[in-house]
């Protein structure tokens, strides 16, 4: 019996598609995508090497090699050879475009003189492709302007129909050697999903995962849909399954858009941790994450000062565009002795082990990775009740939910938990068991059920 079959996964070729995977970028998206690939590797896909991780960003071969090496050193990439990039493979050894790309180039395709092109060169400075540049347009990936293809002499010999034609040509090249075997494609990117929604290969089943909120402010269930997602929802029923990270988001989507798509819930896996309760520091309140406007860290600062618990202090870990403004607020409130912008940490686990509690005042969320990680370390979480994911976790226990945007309520909750030792001890004790719902084992079981279901049915395209 193959490892795939033994683990319950259907025997198939597995591909994970990601727009890019770059260390230090895209936060939870990168973490979750690599964790899913490790899950599949651990379940025996490709004899433990894991799925092929296909990325589509036009970086250099050297940069992509560095990314793979970094992920491998961090222990988040099982087999670096399984991580492949379109543009690395679009270059022929002797210069110019690779044979698979030359083979699909339409000689009649020419550049629009009114369109700017980004010329891509190999490490020797030889051109192999030119990409149309569509400035200021979030839908650049949908352009029909041709991607131009260069031969070994650097001359343009034709082109393919936009990024859709380029991506599909590479995917068909990658899958050409699979024969008639079933191909399970896990698409982690909305942009790529839009470009493969009509991929009608009978071998292919597309499981499209979701990582982000689909709503605009004020982020309620009836709030405007983010413009980038409006078109995607029209295509959702073409995917063999759409996988949401939380039940709340899945249910909101079905209530609003109907159930014509095949919706499922698979929590993103978060590995167990070895927490250090002996490091816990009484009175230490931690904020951990990117300092971006949507995180509303200023709310957390004001709420902490409102709580006004003697001996307590706040450490804010992370960097981002709000850093200067937040420091100015701390100075304005004369709180330098109690609130510290601690900067970036490469050991967030130790920060969470030290925390008496963690507070988040974000305006929205897509997946509650930070909340779950804090709870695994035994740190209770006090949070605004915002979509999506935080409620799915904290309504079970291990923390306190307060109305979104209510700084006074957030401050009152901080005061209550910091001053009630019995309450804080109870929340800390129950947090890890509640967070276990996001364990790799439960996540893999849910993902396996989704894949087994889609493989058992004809493709939707």
CSV table of C-alpha atoms in Angstrom, one decimal:
chain,number,residue,atom,x,y,z
A,1,UNK,CA,0.0,0.0,0.0
A,2,UNK,CA,1.3,3.4,-0.9
A,3,UNK,CA,1.9,6.0,1.9
A,4,UNK,CA,-0.9,8.1,0.5
A,5,UNK,CA,-3.4,5.3,0.8
A,6,UNK,CA,-2.2,4.3,4.2
A,7,UNK,CA,-2.8,7.8,5.5
A,8,UNK,CA,-6.2,8.0,4.0
A,9,UNK,CA,-5.3,10.5,1.3
A,10,UNK,CA,-6.4,9.4,-2.2
A,11,UNK,CA,-3.5,8.3,-4.3
A,12,UNK,CA,-2.8,11.2,-6.7
A,13,UNK,CA,-0.3,13.7,-7.8
A,14,UNK,CA,-0.5,16.7,-5.5
A,15,UNK,CA,0.3,20.4,-6.4
A,16,UNK,CA,0.1,23.4,-4.2
A,17,UNK,CA,-0.1,26.7,-6.1
A,18,UNK,CA,1.0,30.0,-4.4
A,19,UNK,CA,1.5,33.4,-6.0
A,20,UNK,CA,4.7,33.7,-4.0
A,21,UNK,CA,6.5,32.2,-0.9
A,22,UNK,CA,9.1,34.6,0.4
A,23,UNK,CA,10.5,34.5,3.9
A,24,UNK,CA,9.2,37.4,6.1
A,25,UNK,CA,6.4,38.4,3.7
A,26,UNK,CA,2.7,37.8,3.8
A,27,UNK,CA,2.6,36.7,7.4
A,28,UNK,CA,0.0,34.0,8.2
A,29,UNK,CA,-0.5,33.2,4.5
A,30,UNK,CA,3.1,32.0,4.0
A,31,UNK,CA,3.0,30.1,7.3
A,32,UNK,CA,-0.3,28.4,6.5
A,33,UNK,CA,0.7,27.5,3.0
A,34,UNK,CA,3.9,25.9,4.0
A,35,UNK,CA,2.2,24.1,7.0
A,36,UNK,CA,-0.3,22.6,4.6
A,37,UNK,CA,2.5,21.3,2.4
A,38,UNK,CA,4.2,19.8,5.4
A,39,UNK,CA,1.0,18.1,6.4
A,40,UNK,CA,0.7,16.4,3.1
A,41,UNK,CA,4.4,15.4,3.2
A,42,UNK,CA,3.8,13.9,6.7
A,43,UNK,CA,0.9,12.0,5.3
A,44,UNK,CA,3.1,10.3,2.8
A,45,UNK,CA,2.6,12.4,-0.4
A,46,UNK,CA,5.4,11.7,-2.8
A,47,UNK,CA,6.9,9.2,-0.4
A,48,UNK,CA,7.3,11.9,2.2
A,49,UNK,CA,8.8,14.6,0.0
A,50,UNK,CA,5.4,16.3,-0.1
A,51,UNK,CA,3.5,18.1,-2.9
A,52,UNK,CA,5.1,20.1,-5.5
A,53,UNK,CA,5.0,23.8,-4.4
A,54,UNK,CA,4.6,25.9,-7.5
A,55,UNK,CA,5.2,29.6,-7.2
A,56,UNK,CA,4.6,32.3,-9.8
A,57,UNK,CA,6.6,35.4,-8.8
A,58,UNK,CA,9.1,36.7,-11.4
A,59,UNK,CA,12.1,36.8,-9.1
A,60,UNK,CA,15.6,35.6,-10.0
A,61,UNK,CA,16.8,32.1,-9.8
A,62,UNK,CA,19.3,33.1,-7.1
A,63,UNK,CA,16.5,34.7,-5.0
A,64,UNK,CA,14.3,31.7,-5.2
A,65,UNK,CA,17.2,29.4,-4.2
A,66,UNK,CA,17.8,31.7,-1.2
A,67,UNK,CA,14.1,31.5,-0.3
A,68,UNK,CA,14.1,27.7,-0.4
A,69,UNK,CA,17.3,27.5,1.7
A,70,UNK,CA,15.8,29.8,4.3
A,71,UNK,CA,12.6,27.8,4.6
A,72,UNK,CA,14.6,24.6,4.8
A,73,UNK,CA,16.8,26.0,7.5
A,74,UNK,CA,13.7,27.1,9.4
A,75,UNK,CA,12.4,23.6,9.2
A,76,UNK,CA,9.2,24.6,7.4
A,77,UNK,CA,10.1,23.1,4.0
A,78,UNK,CA,10.3,19.3,3.8
A,79,UNK,CA,12.1,18.9,0.5
A,80,UNK,CA,13.5,22.1,-1.2
A,81,UNK,CA,13.5,20.4,-4.6
A,82,UNK,CA,9.7,20.2,-4.5
A,83,UNK,CA,9.5,24.1,-4.5
A,84,UNK,CA,9.5,25.2,-8.1
A,85,UNK,CA,9.0,28.6,-9.8
A,86,UNK,CA,7.5,29.3,-13.2
A,87,UNK,CA,10.1,31.9,-14.2
A,88,UNK,CA,13.0,29.7,-13.0
A,89,UNK,CA,11.8,27.1,-15.4
A,90,UNK,CA,10.9,29.5,-18.3
A,91,UNK,CA,14.6,29.9,-19.1
A,92,UNK,CA,16.4,27.6,-21.6
A,93,UNK,CA,19.9,26.4,-20.6
A,94,UNK,CA,21.3,28.0,-23.7
A,95,UNK,CA,19.4,31.3,-23.3
A,96,UNK,CA,16.0,32.5,-24.3
A,97,UNK,CA,12.7,30.9,-23.4
A,98,UNK,CA,12.4,27.2,-22.4
A,99,UNK,CA,11.2,24.8,-25.0
A,100,UNK,CA,7.8,24.4,-23.3
A,101,UNK,CA,7.2,28.1,-23.6
A,102,UNK,CA,8.5,28.5,-27.1
A,103,UNK,CA,6.2,25.6,-28.2
A,104,UNK,CA,3.0,27.5,-27.2
A,105,UNK,CA,4.1,31.0,-28.4
A,106,UNK,CA,1.8,32.5,-31.0
A,107,UNK,CA,4.0,34.1,-33.7
A,108,UNK,CA,1.2,36.5,-34.5
A,109,UNK,CA,1.3,38.0,-31.0
A,110,UNK,CA,2.9,41.4,-30.8
A,111,UNK,CA,3.5,44.1,-28.3
A,112,UNK,CA,1.0,47.0,-28.0
A,113,UNK,CA,3.1,50.1,-28.5
A,114,UNK,CA,1.1,51.8,-25.8
A,115,UNK,CA,1.8,49.1,-23.2
A,116,UNK,CA,5.0,49.1,-21.1
A,117,UNK,CA,6.8,45.8,-20.8
A,118,UNK,CA,9.1,44.4,-18.1
A,119,UNK,CA,11.9,42.5,-19.8
A,120,UNK,CA,13.1,39.5,-17.9
A,121,UNK,CA,16.7,38.4,-18.3
A,122,UNK,CA,18.5,35.3,-17.1
A,123,UNK,CA,21.6,35.3,-14.9
A,124,UNK,CA,23.8,36.0,-18.0
A,125,UNK,CA,21.7,39.0,-19.1
A,126,UNK,CA,19.9,37.2,-21.9
A,127,UNK,CA,16.2,38.1,-22.3
A,128,UNK,CA,13.7,35.2,-22.2
A,129,UNK,CA,10.3,36.9,-21.6
A,130,UNK,CA,8.6,40.3,-21.4
A,131,UNK,CA,5.7,40.9,-19.1
A,132,UNK,CA,3.0,43.6,-19.8
A,133,UNK,CA,2.9,46.2,-17.0
A,134,UNK,CA,-0.6,47.3,-16.0
A,135,UNK,CA,0.1,50.1,-13.4
A,136,UNK,CA,-2.4,50.9,-10.7
A,137,UNK,CA,-4.8,48.1,-11.8
A,138,UNK,CA,-5.4,45.4,-9.1
A,139,UNK,CA,-6.7,43.2,-11.9
A,140,UNK,CA,-3.4,43.2,-13.8
A,141,UNK,CA,-3.3,39.4,-13.8
A,142,UNK,CA,-6.4,39.3,-16.0
A,143,UNK,CA,-4.9,41.3,-18.9
A,144,UNK,CA,-5.1,39.8,-22.4
A,145,UNK,CA,-2.0,41.7,-23.5
A,146,UNK,CA,0.5,39.1,-24.6
A,147,UNK,CA,3.4,37.9,-22.5
A,148,UNK,CA,6.2,38.0,-25.1
A,149,UNK,CA,8.6,35.1,-25.6
A,150,UNK,CA,12.2,35.6,-26.7
A,151,UNK,CA,14.5,33.0,-28.4
A,152,UNK,CA,18.1,32.3,-27.7
A,153,UNK,CA,19.2,35.4,-29.7
A,154,UNK,CA,17.0,37.6,-27.5
A,155,UNK,CA,14.5,38.3,-30.4
A,156,UNK,CA,10.7,38.2,-29.7
A,157,UNK,CA,9.3,35.2,-31.5
A,158,UNK,CA,5.7,35.5,-30.4
A,159,UNK,CA,3.7,35.4,-27.2
A,160,UNK,CA,1.0,33.8,-25.1
A,161,UNK,CA,-2.3,35.3,-24.0
A,162,UNK,CA,-1.5,37.3,-20.9
A,163,UNK,CA,-0.7,35.8,-17.6
A,164,UNK,CA,-3.5,33.3,-18.0
A,165,UNK,CA,-1.8,31.8,-21.0
A,166,UNK,CA,1.6,31.8,-19.3
A,167,UNK,CA,0.4,30.1,-16.1
A,168,UNK,CA,-1.6,27.5,-17.9
A,169,UNK,CA,1.3,26.7,-20.3
A,170,UNK,CA,3.5,26.0,-17.3
A,171,UNK,CA,0.9,24.0,-15.4
A,172,UNK,CA,0.3,21.8,-18.5
A,173,UNK,CA,4.1,21.4,-18.8
A,174,UNK,CA,4.4,20.3,-15.2
A,175,UNK,CA,1.5,17.9,-15.4
A,176,UNK,CA,2.4,16.4,-18.8
A,177,UNK,CA,4.4,13.6,-17.2
A,178,UNK,CA,1.6,12.5,-14.9
A,179,UNK,CA,-0.2,10.3,-17.5
A,180,UNK,CA,-3.8,9.6,-16.6
A,181,UNK,CA,-3.3,9.9,-12.8
A,182,UNK,CA,-5.6,12.1,-10.8
A,183,UNK,CA,-4.1,15.5,-10.0
A,184,UNK,CA,-5.2,17.3,-6.8
A,185,UNK,CA,-4.4,21.0,-7.1
A,186,UNK,CA,-4.6,23.0,-3.9
A,187,UNK,CA,-4.8,26.6,-4.9
A,188,UNK,CA,-3.8,29.0,-2.2
A,189,UNK,CA,-4.1,32.2,-4.2
A,190,UNK,CA,-7.2,34.1,-5.3
A,191,UNK,CA,-5.4,35.6,-8.4
A,192,UNK,CA,-4.2,32.2,-9.5
A,193,UNK,CA,-7.7,30.7,-8.8
A,194,UNK,CA,-9.2,33.2,-11.2
A,195,UNK,CA,-6.8,32.2,-13.9
A,196,UNK,CA,-7.4,28.4,-13.6
A,197,UNK,CA,-11.1,28.4,-13.0
A,198,UNK,CA,-11.7,27.1,-16.5
A,199,UNK,CA,-8.9,24.5,-16.4
A,200,UNK,CA,-10.9,21.6,-17.8
A,201,UNK,CA,-8.4,18.8,-17.7
A,202,UNK,CA,-10.4,15.7,-16.6
A,203,UNK,CA,-7.5,14.6,-14.3
A,204,UNK,CA,-7.6,17.8,-12.3
A,205,UNK,CA,-9.5,18.5,-9.1
A,206,UNK,CA,-9.0,22.1,-7.8
A,207,UNK,CA,-9.4,22.7,-4.0
A,208,UNK,CA,-9.3,26.4,-3.5
A,209,UNK,CA,-8.3,27.5,0.0
A,210,UNK,CA,-9.1,30.9,1.6
A,211,UNK,CA,-6.8,32.9,3.9
A,212,UNK,CA,-8.4,36.3,4.2
A,213,UNK,CA,-11.6,38.1,5.0
A,214,UNK,CA,-13.8,38.9,2.0
A,215,UNK,CA,-15.4,42.0,3.5
A,216,UNK,CA,-14.8,45.7,3.7
A,217,UNK,CA,-15.4,47.9,6.7
A,218,UNK,CA,-17.3,47.7,9.0
A,219,UNK,CA,-16.6,43.9,8.4
A,220,UNK,CA,-20.1,42.7,9.5
A,221,UNK,CA,-21.8,39.9,7.6
A,222,UNK,CA,-23.7,42.4,5.4
A,223,UNK,CA,-20.7,44.7,4.8
A,224,UNK,CA,-19.6,45.4,1.2
A,225,UNK,CA,-17.6,42.7,-0.4
A,226,UNK,CA,-14.0,43.6,-1.1
A,227,UNK,CA,-13.8,44.5,-4.8
A,228,UNK,CA,-11.0,42.0,-5.3
A,229,UNK,CA,-13.4,39.2,-4.2
A,230,UNK,CA,-16.5,40.2,-6.1
A,231,UNK,CA,-15.5,38.5,-9.4
A,232,UNK,CA,-14.0,35.5,-7.5
A,233,UNK,CA,-17.4,34.7,-6.0
A,234,UNK,CA,-18.9,34.5,-9.5
A,235,UNK,CA,-16.3,31.8,-10.2
A,236,UNK,CA,-16.5,29.9,-6.9
A,237,UNK,CA,-18.8,27.1,-8.1
A,238,UNK,CA,-16.1,26.1,-10.7
A,239,UNK,CA,-13.8,24.9,-8.0
A,240,UNK,CA,-14.2,21.3,-6.8
A,241,UNK,CA,-14.1,22.5,-3.2
A,242,UNK,CA,-13.7,25.9,-1.5
A,243,UNK,CA,-12.0,25.5,1.8
A,244,UNK,CA,-12.6,28.2,4.5
A,245,UNK,CA,-10.5,28.4,7.7
A,246,UNK,CA,-13.4,29.0,10.0
A,247,UNK,CA,-17.0,27.9,10.3
A,248,UNK,CA,-18.2,31.4,10.9
A,249,UNK,CA,-16.9,32.7,7.5
A,250,UNK,CA,-18.2,29.6,5.7
A,251,UNK,CA,-21.6,30.1,7.1
A,252,UNK,CA,-21.7,33.9,6.4
A,253,UNK,CA,-20.7,33.2,2.8
A,254,UNK,CA,-23.4,30.6,2.3
A,255,UNK,CA,-26.1,32.8,3.9
A,256,UNK,CA,-25.2,35.6,1.6
A,257,UNK,CA,-24.1,34.0,-1.7
A,258,UNK,CA,-25.9,30.6,-1.6
A,259,UNK,CA,-24.5,27.1,-1.6
A,260,UNK,CA,-23.9,26.5,-5.3
A,261,UNK,CA,-20.2,26.1,-4.6
A,262,UNK,CA,-18.9,23.2,-2.6
A,263,UNK,CA,-18.0,24.8,0.7
A,264,UNK,CA,-15.9,23.1,3.5
A,265,UNK,CA,-14.1,24.1,6.6
A,266,UNK,CA,-10.5,23.0,7.2
A,267,UNK,CA,-8.7,24.9,10.1
A,268,UNK,CA,-5.1,25.8,9.2
A,269,UNK,CA,-2.8,23.6,11.2
A,270,UNK,CA,-0.7,25.0,14.0
A,271,UNK,CA,1.9,22.7,15.4
A,272,UNK,CA,2.0,21.9,19.1
A,273,UNK,CA,4.5,23.8,21.2
A,274,UNK,CA,6.6,23.1,24.3
A,275,UNK,CA,5.5,26.0,26.5
A,276,UNK,CA,7.5,27.3,29.5
A,277,UNK,CA,5.2,28.3,32.3
A,278,UNK,CA,8.2,29.0,34.5
A,279,UNK,CA,8.9,32.1,32.3
A,280,UNK,CA,5.5,33.7,33.0
A,281,UNK,CA,5.9,37.3,34.2
A,282,UNK,CA,3.0,38.6,36.4
A,283,UNK,CA,1.4,41.7,34.9
A,284,UNK,CA,3.0,41.4,31.5
A,285,UNK,CA,0.5,42.2,28.7
A,286,UNK,CA,1.7,41.4,25.2
A,287,UNK,CA,0.7,42.6,21.7
A,288,UNK,CA,2.3,40.5,19.0
A,289,UNK,CA,2.0,41.2,15.3
A,290,UNK,CA,2.4,43.6,12.5
A,291,UNK,CA,2.0,47.3,13.3
A,292,UNK,CA,-0.5,48.1,10.6
A,293,UNK,CA,-3.5,50.3,10.7
A,294,UNK,CA,-6.0,47.5,10.6
A,295,UNK,CA,-4.5,46.0,13.8
A,296,UNK,CA,-5.6,49.1,15.8
A,297,UNK,CA,-2.7,48.8,18.3
A,298,UNK,CA,-3.6,52.3,19.5
A,299,UNK,CA,-6.8,50.8,20.9
A,300,UNK,CA,-4.8,48.2,22.9
A,301,UNK,CA,-2.6,50.9,24.3
A,302,UNK,CA,-5.5,53.1,25.4
A,303,UNK,CA,-7.3,50.1,26.8
A,304,UNK,CA,-4.3,49.0,28.8
A,305,UNK,CA,-3.9,52.4,30.3
A,306,UNK,CA,-7.6,52.5,31.1
A,307,UNK,CA,-7.2,49.2,33.0
A,308,UNK,CA,-4.7,51.0,35.2
A,309,UNK,CA,-3.5,47.9,37.1
A,310,UNK,CA,-0.5,48.6,39.4
A,311,UNK,CA,2.6,46.7,38.4
A,312,UNK,CA,1.4,45.8,35.0
A,313,UNK,CA,3.2,46.7,31.8
A,314,UNK,CA,2.7,46.3,28.0
A,315,UNK,CA,5.2,45.0,25.4
A,316,UNK,CA,4.3,45.5,21.8
A,317,UNK,CA,6.3,43.2,19.5
A,318,UNK,CA,6.5,43.6,15.8
A,319,UNK,CA,7.2,46.2,13.1
A,320,UNK,CA,5.3,48.0,10.4
A,321,UNK,CA,4.1,51.4,9.1
A,322,UNK,CA,2.3,52.4,12.4
A,323,UNK,CA,5.5,52.3,14.5
A,324,UNK,CA,6.2,56.0,14.5
A,325,UNK,CA,2.6,57.0,15.1
A,326,UNK,CA,2.3,54.5,18.0
A,327,UNK,CA,5.5,55.8,19.6
A,328,UNK,CA,4.1,59.3,19.3
A,329,UNK,CA,0.9,58.2,21.0
A,330,UNK,CA,2.9,56.6,23.9
A,331,UNK,CA,4.9,59.8,24.3
A,332,UNK,CA,1.7,61.9,24.2
A,333,UNK,CA,0.1,59.7,26.9
A,334,UNK,CA,3.2,59.9,29.0
A,335,UNK,CA,3.3,56.1,29.1
A,336,UNK,CA,6.9,55.3,28.2
A,337,UNK,CA,7.5,53.7,31.6
A,338,UNK,CA,4.6,51.2,31.1
A,339,UNK,CA,4.3,50.7,27.3
A,340,UNK,CA,7.2,49.6,25.2
A,341,UNK,CA,7.5,49.1,21.4
A,342,UNK,CA,9.9,46.2,21.7
A,343,UNK,CA,10.5,45.7,18.0
A,344,UNK,CA,10.7,42.5,15.9
A,345,UNK,CA,11.3,39.1,17.6
A,346,UNK,CA,12.6,35.9,16.0
A,347,UNK,CA,11.4,34.0,19.1
A,348,UNK,CA,7.7,34.7,19.5
A,349,UNK,CA,7.2,31.6,21.5
A,350,UNK,CA,9.4,32.9,24.3
A,351,UNK,CA,7.5,36.2,24.2
A,352,UNK,CA,4.2,34.3,24.6
A,353,UNK,CA,5.6,32.1,27.4
A,354,UNK,CA,6.5,35.3,29.3
A,355,UNK,CA,3.0,36.9,28.8
A,356,UNK,CA,0.4,36.9,31.5
A,357,UNK,CA,-2.1,37.6,28.8
A,358,UNK,CA,-2.2,38.7,25.1
A,359,UNK,CA,-4.5,41.4,23.8
A,360,UNK,CA,-5.6,41.9,20.2
A,361,UNK,CA,-7.6,44.9,19.0
A,362,UNK,CA,-7.7,44.2,15.3
A,363,UNK,CA,-10.5,45.5,13.1
A,364,UNK,CA,-10.7,42.2,11.2
A,365,UNK,CA,-9.0,38.8,10.8
A,366,UNK,CA,-8.8,36.1,8.3
A,367,UNK,CA,-7.6,33.2,10.4
A,368,UNK,CA,-6.9,33.2,14.1
A,369,UNK,CA,-3.3,31.9,13.9
A,370,UNK,CA,-1.9,34.4,16.4
A,371,UNK,CA,-4.7,33.7,18.9
A,372,UNK,CA,-4.3,30.0,18.7
A,373,UNK,CA,-0.5,30.2,19.1
A,374,UNK,CA,-0.9,32.4,22.2
A,375,UNK,CA,-3.3,29.9,23.8
A,376,UNK,CA,-1.0,27.0,23.0
A,377,UNK,CA,1.6,28.8,25.1
A,378,UNK,CA,-0.9,29.1,28.0
A,379,UNK,CA,-1.5,32.9,27.5
A,380,UNK,CA,-5.1,33.9,27.8
A,381,UNK,CA,-6.3,36.2,25.0
A,382,UNK,CA,-8.5,39.3,25.3
A,383,UNK,CA,-9.8,40.4,22.0
A,384,UNK,CA,-12.4,42.4,20.1
A,385,UNK,CA,-15.1,40.1,18.7
A,386,UNK,CA,-14.4,40.6,15.0
A,387,UNK,CA,-14.7,38.5,11.9
A,388,UNK,CA,-13.1,36.0,11.2
A,389,UNK,CA,-11.8,33.2,13.4
A,390,UNK,CA,-11.3,34.8,16.8
A,391,UNK,CA,-14.8,34.1,17.9
A,392,UNK,CA,-14.6,30.5,16.7
A,393,UNK,CA,-11.8,30.0,19.2
A,394,UNK,CA,-12.5,32.2,22.2
A,395,UNK,CA,-16.2,31.4,22.5
A,396,UNK,CA,-15.0,28.0,23.6
A,397,UNK,CA,-12.9,29.6,26.4
A,398,UNK,CA,-9.3,30.5,27.0
A,399,UNK,CA,-9.9,34.2,26.8
A,400,UNK,CA,-12.4,37.0,26.7
A,401,UNK,CA,-14.3,38.6,23.8
A,402,UNK,CA,-15.6,42.2,24.0
A,403,UNK,CA,-17.6,44.2,21.5
A,404,UNK,CA,-15.6,45.3,18.5
A,405,UNK,CA,-14.1,48.8,18.8
A,406,UNK,CA,-15.2,49.3,22.4
A,407,UNK,CA,-12.0,50.5,24.1
A,408,UNK,CA,-13.7,50.9,27.4
A,409,UNK,CA,-14.9,47.3,27.4
A,410,UNK,CA,-11.4,46.1,26.3
A,411,UNK,CA,-9.9,48.0,29.2
A,412,UNK,CA,-12.4,46.6,31.7
A,413,UNK,CA,-11.6,43.1,30.5
A,414,UNK,CA,-7.9,43.7,30.9
A,415,UNK,CA,-8.5,45.0,34.4
A,416,UNK,CA,-10.6,42.0,35.3
A,417,UNK,CA,-8.2,39.3,34.1
A,418,UNK,CA,-5.1,41.1,35.5
A,419,UNK,CA,-6.6,41.5,38.9
A,420,UNK,CA,-8.5,38.1,39.3
A,421,UNK,CA,-5.8,35.5,39.8
A,422,UNK,CA,-8.3,32.6,39.9
A,423,UNK,CA,-9.9,33.7,36.6
A,424,UNK,CA,-6.5,34.2,34.9
A,425,UNK,CA,-5.3,30.8,36.1
A,426,UNK,CA,-8.4,29.1,34.8
A,427,UNK,CA,-8.2,30.7,31.4
A,428,UNK,CA,-4.5,29.9,31.1
A,429,UNK,CA,-5.1,26.2,32.0
A,430,UNK,CA,-8.0,25.7,29.5
A,431,UNK,CA,-6.4,27.6,26.6
A,432,UNK,CA,-4.1,24.9,25.3
A,433,UNK,CA,-6.8,22.2,25.1
A,434,UNK,CA,-9.1,24.6,23.3
A,435,UNK,CA,-6.3,25.5,20.8
A,436,UNK,CA,-5.8,21.8,20.1
A,437,UNK,CA,-8.9,22.0,17.8
A,438,UNK,CA,-6.4,23.6,15.4
A,439,UNK,CA,-3.9,20.8,15.7
A,440,UNK,CA,-2.3,19.3,12.6
A,441,UNK,CA,-4.0,16.0,13.1
A,442,UNK,CA,-7.5,17.5,13.1
A,443,UNK,CA,-6.7,19.8,10.2
A,444,UNK,CA,-5.3,16.8,8.2
A,445,UNK,CA,-8.4,14.7,8.9
A,446,UNK,CA,-10.6,17.6,7.6
A,447,UNK,CA,-8.5,18.1,4.5
A,448,UNK,CA,-8.4,14.4,3.8
A,449,UNK,CA,-12.2,14.2,3.9
A,450,UNK,CA,-12.4,17.2,1.4
A,451,UNK,CA,-9.9,15.7,-1.0
A,452,UNK,CA,-11.5,12.2,-0.9
A,453,UNK,CA,-14.9,13.8,-1.7
A,454,UNK,CA,-13.7,15.8,-4.7
A,455,UNK,CA,-11.7,12.9,-6.1
A,456,UNK,CA,-14.8,10.7,-5.9
A,457,UNK,CA,-16.7,13.1,-8.2
A,458,UNK,CA,-16.2,14.3,-11.8
A,459,UNK,CA,-14.5,17.7,-12.0
A,460,UNK,CA,-16.8,20.8,-11.9
A,461,UNK,CA,-15.1,22.4,-14.9
